[in-house]
PDB file of C-alpha atoms and ligand atoms in Angstrom:
ATOM      1  CA  UNK A   1     203.560 -12.084   5.995  1.00  0.00           C
ATOM      2  CA  UNK A   2     207.446 -13.012   5.071  1.00  0.00           C
ATOM      3  CA  UNK A   3     209.650 -10.122   4.592  1.00  0.00           C
ATOM      4  CA  UNK A   4     210.921 -10.081   1.108  1.00  0.00           C
ATOM      5  CA  UNK A   5     214.604 -10.684   0.571  1.00  0.00           C
ATOM      6  CA  UNK A   6     217.337  -8.259  -0.203  1.00  0.00           C
ATOM      7  CA  UNK A   7     219.476  -9.856  -2.919  1.00  0.00           C
ATOM      8  CA  UNK A   8     222.960  -7.383  -3.516  1.00  0.00           C
ATOM      9  CA  UNK A   9     224.892  -7.896  -6.675  1.00  0.00           C
ATOM     10  CA  UNK A  10     228.286  -6.152  -7.460  1.00  0.00           C
ATOM     11  CA  UNK A  11     231.238  -6.721  -9.723  1.00  0.00           C
ATOM     12  CA  UNK A  12     234.206  -4.725 -11.544  1.00  0.00           C
ATOM     13  CA  UNK A  13     232.297  -2.350 -14.195  1.00  0.00           C
ATOM     14  CA  UNK A  14     232.650  -4.447 -17.483  1.00  0.00           C
ATOM     15  CA  UNK A  15     232.037  -8.004 -15.964  1.00  0.00           C
ATOM     16  CA  UNK A  16     228.438  -7.883 -17.049  1.00  0.00           C
ATOM     17  CA  UNK A  17     226.662  -7.576 -14.029  1.00  0.00           C
ATOM     18  CA  UNK A  18     224.079  -5.297 -15.573  1.00  0.00           C
ATOM     19  CA  UNK A  19     223.535  -8.118 -18.390  1.00  0.00           C
ATOM     20  CA  UNK A  20     223.194 -10.772 -15.646  1.00  0.00           C
ATOM     21  CA  UNK A  21     220.421  -8.820 -13.626  1.00  0.00           C
ATOM     22  CA  UNK A  22     218.488  -8.467 -16.826  1.00  0.00           C
ATOM     23  CA  UNK A  23     218.690 -12.326 -17.289  1.00  0.00           C
ATOM     24  CA  UNK A  24     218.151 -12.726 -13.574  1.00  0.00           C
ATOM     25  CA  UNK A  25     215.324 -10.504 -13.642  1.00  0.00           C
ATOM     26  CA  UNK A  26     213.383 -12.476 -16.657  1.00  0.00           C
ATOM     27  CA  UNK A  27     214.592 -15.856 -15.494  1.00  0.00           C
ATOM     28  CA  UNK A  28     213.121 -15.414 -12.024  1.00  0.00           C
ATOM     29  CA  UNK A  29     209.163 -14.720 -11.067  1.00  0.00           C
ATOM     30  CA  UNK A  30     208.974 -12.129  -8.320  1.00  0.00           C
ATOM     31  CA  UNK A  31     212.118 -10.602  -8.198  1.00  0.00           C
ATOM     32  CA  UNK A  32     212.072  -6.850  -8.531  1.00  0.00           C
ATOM     33  CA  UNK A  33     215.097  -4.411  -9.611  1.00  0.00           C
ATOM     34  CA  UNK A  34     215.838  -1.673  -6.935  1.00  0.00           C
ATOM     35  CA  UNK A  35     216.075   1.361  -9.133  1.00  0.00           C
ATOM     36  CA  UNK A  36     218.885   3.653  -7.947  1.00  0.00           C
ATOM     37  CA  UNK A  37     219.218   7.312  -7.968  1.00  0.00           C
ATOM     38  CA  UNK A  38     222.068   8.880  -9.851  1.00  0.00           C
ATOM     39  CA  UNK A  39     223.855  11.918 -10.770  1.00  0.00           C
ATOM     40  CA  UNK A  40     225.115  10.590 -13.858  1.00  0.00           C
ATOM     41  CA  UNK A  41     223.806  11.649 -17.245  1.00  0.00           C
ATOM     42  CA  UNK A  42     221.294   9.291 -19.158  1.00  0.00           C
ATOM     43  CA  UNK A  43     222.698   7.083 -21.548  1.00  0.00           C
ATOM     44  CA  UNK A  44     220.824   6.702 -25.072  1.00  0.00           C
ATOM     45  CA  UNK A  45     218.164   4.126 -24.477  1.00  0.00           C
ATOM     46  CA  UNK A  46     217.890   4.315 -20.869  1.00  0.00           C
ATOM     47  CA  UNK A  47     214.669   5.610 -19.514  1.00  0.00           C
ATOM     48  CA  UNK A  48     214.287   7.803 -16.161  1.00  0.00           C
ATOM     49  CA  UNK A  49     212.780   5.632 -13.189  1.00  0.00           C
ATOM     50  CA  UNK A  50     213.507   2.154 -15.245  1.00  0.00           C
ATOM     51  CA  UNK A  51     217.031   1.728 -15.369  1.00  0.00           C
ATOM     52  CA  UNK A  52     217.743   4.862 -12.791  1.00  0.00           C
ATOM     53  CA  UNK A  53     215.935   7.976 -11.426  1.00  0.00           C
ATOM     54  CA  UNK A  54     218.136  10.505 -12.774  1.00  0.00           C
ATOM     55  CA  UNK A  55     218.782  13.518 -10.667  1.00  0.00           C
ATOM     56  CA  UNK A  56     220.701  16.712 -10.353  1.00  0.00           C
ATOM     57  CA  UNK A  57     223.514  17.167  -7.786  1.00  0.00           C
ATOM     58  CA  UNK A  58     221.122  19.340  -5.773  1.00  0.00           C
ATOM     59  CA  UNK A  59     218.013  16.566  -5.414  1.00  0.00           C
ATOM     60  CA  UNK A  60     220.909  13.841  -4.435  1.00  0.00           C
ATOM     61  CA  UNK A  61     221.915  16.600  -1.882  1.00  0.00           C
ATOM     62  CA  UNK A  62     218.655  16.955  -0.356  1.00  0.00           C
ATOM     63  CA  UNK A  63     217.893  13.284  -0.397  1.00  0.00           C
ATOM     64  CA  UNK A  64     221.292  12.261   0.896  1.00  0.00           C
ATOM     65  CA  UNK A  65     220.938  14.690   3.889  1.00  0.00           C
ATOM     66  CA  UNK A  66     217.651  13.635   4.868  1.00  0.00           C
ATOM     67  CA  UNK A  67     218.675  10.139   5.538  1.00  0.00           C
ATOM     68  CA  UNK A  68     217.088   9.224   2.472  1.00  0.00           C
ATOM     69  CA  UNK A  69     219.461   6.341   1.057  1.00  0.00           C
ATOM     70  CA  UNK A  70     220.376   3.147   2.354  1.00  0.00           C
ATOM     71  CA  UNK A  71     223.330   3.717   0.888  1.00  0.00           C
ATOM     72  CA  UNK A  72     224.975   5.819  -1.130  1.00  0.00           C
ATOM     73  CA  UNK A  73     228.659   5.925  -3.188  1.00  0.00           C
ATOM     74  CA  UNK A  74     230.511   7.983  -5.721  1.00  0.00           C
ATOM     75  CA  UNK A  75     231.502   5.551  -8.733  1.00  0.00           C
ATOM     76  CA  UNK A  76     233.624   6.768 -11.504  1.00  0.00           C
ATOM     77  CA  UNK A  77     232.817  10.394 -10.686  1.00  0.00           C
ATOM     78  CA  UNK A  78     228.929  10.390 -10.274  1.00  0.00           C
ATOM     79  CA  UNK A  79     226.856   9.616  -7.467  1.00  0.00           C
ATOM     80  CA  UNK A  80     224.726   6.884  -7.091  1.00  0.00           C
ATOM     81  CA  UNK A  81     221.975   5.555  -4.045  1.00  0.00           C
ATOM     82  CA  UNK A  82     219.723   3.444  -3.078  1.00  0.00           C
ATOM     83  CA  UNK A  83     216.188   5.038  -1.984  1.00  0.00           C
ATOM     84  CA  UNK A  84     215.549   3.698   1.864  1.00  0.00           C
ATOM     85  CA  UNK A  85     211.930   4.130   1.459  1.00  0.00           C
ATOM     86  CA  UNK A  86     211.352   2.058  -1.453  1.00  0.00           C
ATOM     87  CA  UNK A  87     213.389  -0.793  -0.415  1.00  0.00           C
ATOM     88  CA  UNK A  88     211.750  -0.577   3.057  1.00  0.00           C
ATOM     89  CA  UNK A  89     208.297  -0.594   1.425  1.00  0.00           C
ATOM     90  CA  UNK A  90     209.152  -3.605  -1.098  1.00  0.00           C
ATOM     91  CA  UNK A  91     210.462  -5.466   1.440  1.00  0.00           C
ATOM     92  CA  UNK A  92     207.739  -5.296   4.060  1.00  0.00           C
ATOM     93  CA  UNK A  93     205.279  -6.107   1.349  1.00  0.00           C
ATOM     94  CA  UNK A  94     207.180  -9.471   1.172  1.00  0.00           C
ATOM     95  CA  UNK A  95     208.806  -8.282  -2.572  1.00  0.00           C
ATOM     96  CA  UNK A  96     212.453  -9.783  -2.874  1.00  0.00           C
ATOM     97  CA  UNK A  97     214.635  -7.066  -4.298  1.00  0.00           C
ATOM     98  CA  UNK A  98     217.838  -6.906  -6.310  1.00  0.00           C
ATOM     99  CA  UNK A  99     220.282  -4.227  -5.749  1.00  0.00           C
ATOM    100  CA  UNK A 100     222.838  -3.566  -8.513  1.00  0.00           C
ATOM    101  CA  UNK A 101     225.472  -1.641  -6.685  1.00  0.00           C
ATOM    102  CA  UNK A 102     229.215  -1.091  -6.300  1.00  0.00           C
ATOM    103  CA  UNK A 103     231.561  -2.328  -3.568  1.00  0.00           C
ATOM    104  CA  UNK A 104     231.437   0.710  -1.485  1.00  0.00           C
ATOM    105  CA  UNK A 105     227.338   0.666  -1.413  1.00  0.00           C
ATOM    106  CA  UNK A 106     227.655  -2.959  -0.811  1.00  0.00           C
ATOM    107  CA  UNK A 107     229.655  -2.544   2.282  1.00  0.00           C
ATOM    108  CA  UNK A 108     227.269   0.198   3.541  1.00  0.00           C
ATOM    109  CA  UNK A 109     224.470  -2.563   3.254  1.00  0.00           C
ATOM    110  CA  UNK A 110     226.167  -4.995   5.473  1.00  0.00           C
ATOM    111  CA  UNK A 111     226.926  -2.776   7.908  1.00  0.00           C
ATOM    112  CA  UNK A 112     223.378  -1.152   8.054  1.00  0.00           C
ATOM    113  CA  UNK A 113     222.796  -4.194  10.146  1.00  0.00           C
ATOM    114  CA  UNK A 114     219.756  -4.931   6.988  1.00  0.00           C
ATOM    115  CA  UNK A 115     219.707  -8.885   6.038  1.00  0.00           C
ATOM    116  CA  UNK A 116     220.525  -9.173   2.692  1.00  0.00           C
ATOM    117  CA  UNK A 117     222.332 -12.187   0.368  1.00  0.00           C
ATOM    118  CA  UNK A 118     225.124 -11.008  -1.841  1.00  0.00           C
ATOM    119  CA  UNK A 119     226.584 -12.212  -4.586  1.00  0.00           C
ATOM    120  CA  UNK A 120     230.032 -11.296  -6.461  1.00  0.00           C
ATOM    121  CA  UNK A 121     230.428 -11.677 -10.160  1.00  0.00           C
ATOM    122  CA  UNK A 122     233.729 -12.054 -11.766  1.00  0.00           C
ATOM    123  CA  UNK A 123     234.739 -12.206 -15.442  1.00  0.00           C
ATOM    124  CA  UNK A 124     236.656 -15.381 -16.437  1.00  0.00           C
ATOM    125  CA  UNK A 125     239.788 -13.237 -17.031  1.00  0.00           C
ATOM    126  CA  UNK A 126     241.540  -9.772 -16.947  1.00  0.00           C
ATOM    127  CA  UNK A 127     241.504  -9.908 -20.855  1.00  0.00           C
ATOM    128  CA  UNK A 128     237.639 -10.896 -20.972  1.00  0.00           C
ATOM    129  CA  UNK A 129     237.285  -8.056 -18.849  1.00  0.00           C
ATOM    130  CA  UNK A 130     239.019  -5.278 -21.144  1.00  0.00           C
ATOM    131  CA  UNK A 131     237.563  -6.943 -24.231  1.00  0.00           C
ATOM    132  CA  UNK A 132     233.870  -6.616 -22.641  1.00  0.00           C
ATOM    133  CA  UNK A 133     234.295  -3.074 -21.474  1.00  0.00           C
ATOM    134  CA  UNK A 134     235.810  -2.241 -25.109  1.00  0.00           C
ATOM    135  CA  UNK A 135     232.750  -4.196 -26.985  1.00  0.00           C
ATOM    136  CA  UNK A 136     230.537  -2.148 -25.169  1.00  0.00           C
ATOM    137  CA  UNK A 137     232.156   1.031 -26.329  1.00  0.00           C
ATOM    138  CA  UNK A 138     230.210   3.561 -23.946  1.00  0.00           C
ATOM    139  CA  UNK A 139     233.656   4.986 -21.980  1.00  0.00           C
ATOM    140  CA  UNK A 140     236.531   6.751 -23.812  1.00  0.00           C
ATOM    141  CA  UNK A 141     239.741   5.476 -24.007  1.00  0.00           C
ATOM    142  CA  UNK A 142     240.930   7.129 -20.636  1.00  0.00           C
ATOM    143  CA  UNK A 143     237.634   6.126 -18.757  1.00  0.00           C
ATOM    144  CA  UNK A 144     238.287   2.689 -19.903  1.00  0.00           C
ATOM    145  CA  UNK A 145     241.845   2.778 -18.264  1.00  0.00           C
ATOM    146  CA  UNK A 146     240.385   4.320 -15.022  1.00  0.00           C
ATOM    147  CA  UNK A 147     237.873   1.217 -14.877  1.00  0.00           C
ATOM    148  CA  UNK A 148     240.495  -1.364 -15.610  1.00  0.00           C
ATOM    149  CA  UNK A 149     243.000   0.308 -12.938  1.00  0.00           C
ATOM    150  CA  UNK A 150     239.728   0.137 -10.337  1.00  0.00           C
ATOM    151  CA  UNK A 151     238.804  -3.360 -11.163  1.00  0.00           C
ATOM    152  CA  UNK A 152     241.577  -5.057  -9.268  1.00  0.00           C
ATOM    153  CA  UNK A 153     240.760  -2.987  -6.218  1.00  0.00           C
ATOM    154  CA  UNK A 154     237.152  -4.377  -6.601  1.00  0.00           C
ATOM    155  CA  UNK A 155     237.668  -7.686  -7.626  1.00  0.00           C
ATOM    156  CA  UNK A 156     240.076  -8.174  -4.056  1.00  0.00           C
ATOM    157  CA  UNK A 157     236.409  -7.624  -2.267  1.00  0.00           C
ATOM    158  CA  UNK A 158     234.736 -10.859  -3.318  1.00  0.00           C
ATOM    159  CA  UNK A 159     235.562 -12.485   0.124  1.00  0.00           C
ATOM    160  CA  UNK A 160     233.130 -10.074   1.509  1.00  0.00           C
ATOM    161  CA  UNK A 161     230.302 -11.699  -0.169  1.00  0.00           C
ATOM    162  CA  UNK A 162     228.053 -14.524   0.540  1.00  0.00           C
ATOM    163  CA  UNK A 163     228.210 -15.918  -3.339  1.00  0.00           C
ATOM    164  CA  UNK A 164     230.700 -16.161  -5.964  1.00  0.00           C
ATOM    165  CA  UNK A 165     229.572 -16.457  -9.646  1.00  0.00           C
ATOM    166  CA  UNK A 166     231.822 -16.446 -12.918  1.00  0.00           C
ATOM    167  CA  UNK A 167     230.193 -15.062 -15.856  1.00  0.00           C
ATOM    168  CA  UNK A 168     232.075 -16.987 -18.723  1.00  0.00           C
ATOM    169  CA  UNK A 169     228.851 -17.742 -20.642  1.00  0.00           C
ATOM    170  CA  UNK A 170     225.955 -15.319 -20.099  1.00  0.00           C
ATOM    171  CA  UNK A 171     223.006 -17.830 -19.815  1.00  0.00           C
ATOM    172  CA  UNK A 172     225.096 -20.391 -17.679  1.00  0.00           C
ATOM    173  CA  UNK A 173     226.020 -17.600 -15.161  1.00  0.00           C
ATOM    174  CA  UNK A 174     222.175 -16.564 -14.994  1.00  0.00           C
ATOM    175  CA  UNK A 175     221.493 -20.168 -14.061  1.00  0.00           C
ATOM    176  CA  UNK A 176     223.970 -19.821 -11.384  1.00  0.00           C
ATOM    177  CA  UNK A 177     222.175 -16.611  -9.947  1.00  0.00           C
ATOM    178  CA  UNK A 178     219.010 -18.453 -10.185  1.00  0.00           C
ATOM    179  CA  UNK A 179     219.924 -21.219  -8.380  1.00  0.00           C
ATOM    180  CA  UNK A 180     221.183 -18.717  -5.503  1.00  0.00           C
ATOM    181  CA  UNK A 181     217.549 -17.196  -5.231  1.00  0.00           C
ATOM    182  CA  UNK A 182     215.930 -20.611  -5.687  1.00  0.00           C
ATOM    183  CA  UNK A 183     217.828 -22.138  -2.472  1.00  0.00           C
ATOM    184  CA  UNK A 184     217.798 -18.916  -0.499  1.00  0.00           C
ATOM    185  CA  UNK A 185     213.890 -18.701  -0.932  1.00  0.00           C
ATOM    186  CA  UNK A 186     213.831 -22.450   0.383  1.00  0.00           C
ATOM    187  CA  UNK A 187     215.764 -21.585   3.318  1.00  0.00           C
ATOM    188  CA  UNK A 188     213.705 -23.012   6.170  1.00  0.00           C
ATOM    189  CA  UNK A 189     213.528 -19.426   8.013  1.00  0.00           C
ATOM    190  CA  UNK A 190     212.076 -17.776   4.927  1.00  0.00           C
ATOM    191  CA  UNK A 191     209.783 -21.093   3.990  1.00  0.00           C
ATOM    192  CA  UNK A 192     207.857 -21.367   7.531  1.00  0.00           C
ATOM    193  CA  UNK A 193     204.939 -19.207   6.417  1.00  0.00           C
ATOM    194  CA  UNK A 194     204.557 -21.946   3.485  1.00  0.00           C
ATOM    195  CA  UNK A 195     205.124 -24.719   5.777  1.00  0.00           C
ATOM    196  CA  UNK A 196     202.955 -23.293   8.378  1.00  0.00           C
ATOM    197  CA  UNK A 197     199.884 -23.258   5.603  1.00  0.00           C
ATOM    198  CA  UNK A 198     200.396 -26.612   4.452  1.00  0.00           C
ATOM    199  CA  UNK A 199     200.712 -28.220   7.848  1.00  0.00           C
ATOM    200  CA  UNK A 200     197.351 -26.901   8.765  1.00  0.00           C
ATOM    201  CA  UNK A 201     195.880 -28.774   6.058  1.00  0.00           C
ATOM    202  CA  UNK A 202     196.752 -31.879   8.245  1.00  0.00           C
ATOM    203  CA  UNK A 203     194.132 -33.390  10.354  1.00  0.00           C
ATOM    204  CA  UNK A 204     195.079 -32.487  14.123  1.00  0.00           C
ATOM    205  CA  UNK A 205     196.837 -34.538  16.341  1.00  0.00           C
TER     206      UNK A 205
HETATM  207  P1  ADP B 301     228.899  -4.529 -16.159  1.00  0.00           P
HETATM  208  O1  ADP B 301     226.881  -3.733 -15.693  1.00  0.00           O
HETATM  209  O2  ADP B 301     228.998  -5.301 -15.411  1.00  0.00           O
HETATM  210  O3  ADP B 301     229.232  -3.323 -16.536  1.00  0.00           O
HETATM  211  P2  ADP B 301     227.869  -5.159 -18.764  1.00  0.00           P
HETATM  212  O4  ADP B 301     226.615  -5.915 -18.471  1.00  0.00           O
HETATM  213  O5  ADP B 301     227.271  -3.692 -19.414  1.00  0.00           O
HETATM  214  O6  ADP B 301     228.912  -4.882 -17.652  1.00  0.00           O
HETATM  215  O7  ADP B 301     228.603  -5.858 -19.949  1.00  0.00           O
HETATM  216  C1  ADP B 301     229.880  -5.399 -20.654  1.00  0.00           C
HETATM  217  C2  ADP B 301     230.070  -5.854 -21.731  1.00  0.00           C
HETATM  218  O8  ADP B 301     230.116  -7.447 -22.076  1.00  0.00           O
HETATM  219  C3  ADP B 301     228.583  -5.248 -22.616  1.00  0.00           C
HETATM  220  O9  ADP B 301     228.792  -5.172 -23.884  1.00  0.00           O
HETATM  221  C4  ADP B 301     227.906  -6.786 -22.587  1.00  0.00           C
HETATM  222  O10 ADP B 301     227.118  -7.108 -23.911  1.00  0.00           O
HETATM  223  C5  ADP B 301     229.383  -7.910 -22.596  1.00  0.00           C
HETATM  224  N1  ADP B 301     228.740  -9.081 -22.059  1.00  0.00           N
HETATM  225  C6  ADP B 301     228.361  -9.098 -20.794  1.00  0.00           C
HETATM  226  N2  ADP B 301     228.478 -10.827 -20.477  1.00  0.00           N
HETATM  227  C7  ADP B 301     229.204 -11.566 -21.321  1.00  0.00           C
HETATM  228  C8  ADP B 301     229.293 -12.569 -21.389  1.00  0.00           C
HETATM  229  N3  ADP B 301     229.078 -13.713 -20.806  1.00  0.00           N
HETATM  230  N4  ADP B 301     230.168 -13.083 -22.755  1.00  0.00           N
HETATM  231  C9  ADP B 301     230.618 -11.951 -23.090  1.00  0.00           C
HETATM  232  N5  ADP B 301     230.253 -10.695 -23.252  1.00  0.00           N
HETATM  233  C10 ADP B 301     229.289 -10.437 -22.248  1.00  0.00           C
HETATM  234  P1  5GP B 302     226.370   2.794 -14.653  1.00  0.00           P
HETATM  235  O1  5GP B 302     227.128   4.156 -14.644  1.00  0.00           O
HETATM  236  O2  5GP B 302     227.746   1.843 -15.314  1.00  0.00           O
HETATM  237  O3  5GP B 302     224.942   2.161 -14.590  1.00  0.00           O
HETATM  238  O4  5GP B 302     226.979   1.822 -12.951  1.00  0.00           O
HETATM  239  C1  5GP B 302     228.161   2.290 -12.293  1.00  0.00           C
HETATM  240  C2  5GP B 302     228.414   1.219 -11.285  1.00  0.00           C
HETATM  241  O5  5GP B 302     227.692   2.149 -10.239  1.00  0.00           O
HETATM  242  C3  5GP B 302     228.072   0.093 -11.063  1.00  0.00           C
HETATM  243  O6  5GP B 302     229.103  -0.753 -10.218  1.00  0.00           O
HETATM  244  C4  5GP B 302     226.467  -0.292 -10.536  1.00  0.00           C
HETATM  245  O7  5GP B 302     226.562  -1.277 -10.145  1.00  0.00           O
HETATM  246  C5  5GP B 302     226.845   1.049  -9.664  1.00  0.00           C
HETATM  247  N1  5GP B 302     225.586   1.477  -8.720  1.00  0.00           N
HETATM  248  C6  5GP B 302     224.587   1.766  -9.642  1.00  0.00           C
HETATM  249  N2  5GP B 302     223.530   1.859  -8.773  1.00  0.00           N
HETATM  250  C7  5GP B 302     224.300   2.245  -7.481  1.00  0.00           C
HETATM  251  C8  5GP B 302     223.869   2.723  -6.358  1.00  0.00           C
HETATM  252  O8  5GP B 302     222.476   3.007  -5.844  1.00  0.00           O
HETATM  253  N3  5GP B 302     224.741   2.553  -4.879  1.00  0.00           N
HETATM  254  C9  5GP B 302     225.724   2.415  -5.383  1.00  0.00           C
HETATM  255  N4  5GP B 302     226.596   2.114  -4.225  1.00  0.00           N
HETATM  256  N5  5GP B 302     226.228   1.808  -6.570  1.00  0.00           N
HETATM  257  C10 5GP B 302     225.505   1.895  -7.682  1.00  0.00           C
END
């Protein structure tokens, strides 16, 4: 069976990555969201096991110590990690996965040697980024400044990724992301099994 593909998406906080990920998952059949573990408190509207597995520091420590994370990082004061077993299980079953992780985590995935397709999202400009973070209203002024200060350092990382998309208009950008997923699925190396099944219907030489 074809192994699933690991898609990794990163962006400076407030670029619209979560909105894009939601749009992409709706638009592309057979792409699953990888639910991370986090020690951050749940936001209103979030559900345990859907956006994240919400765990306490001790549970996170235990999982990290046991090598349970493919990658993990501290982001804005909280820890976030991708469960190794869940990822392997999905990929081995031929399912494509979307990892919404920060630049530190994406670096660890690259360094792990696990094949992946990485996508970086930039906002159209810094002022758009600031306006979006403000409009979301989920951070206080200090936290907002912390995220904006970090944004430049994160944005510089775009060169380490395979693809770059600009989130100008949400729907248009989702289309770009969809094109990336479609093109990657059409690589001969990934579509070989399908070709084999079709060729098997041809009369023998
Ligand atoms: P991130 O996950 O990158 O931190 P969000 O998806 O939470 O960002 O988006 C930040 C804010 O910007 C949200 O209020 C969201 O509705 C808004 N937003 C996202 N994409 C766009 C866009 N293309 N145009 C305008 N606003 C956007
Ligand atoms: P938020 O708290 O806004 O949901 O996410 C904050 C940041 O943590 C985002 O950049 C998000 O991509 C990142 N993040 C979410 N899950 C993971 C994860 O499992 N690993 C890493 N390294 N970052 C994550």
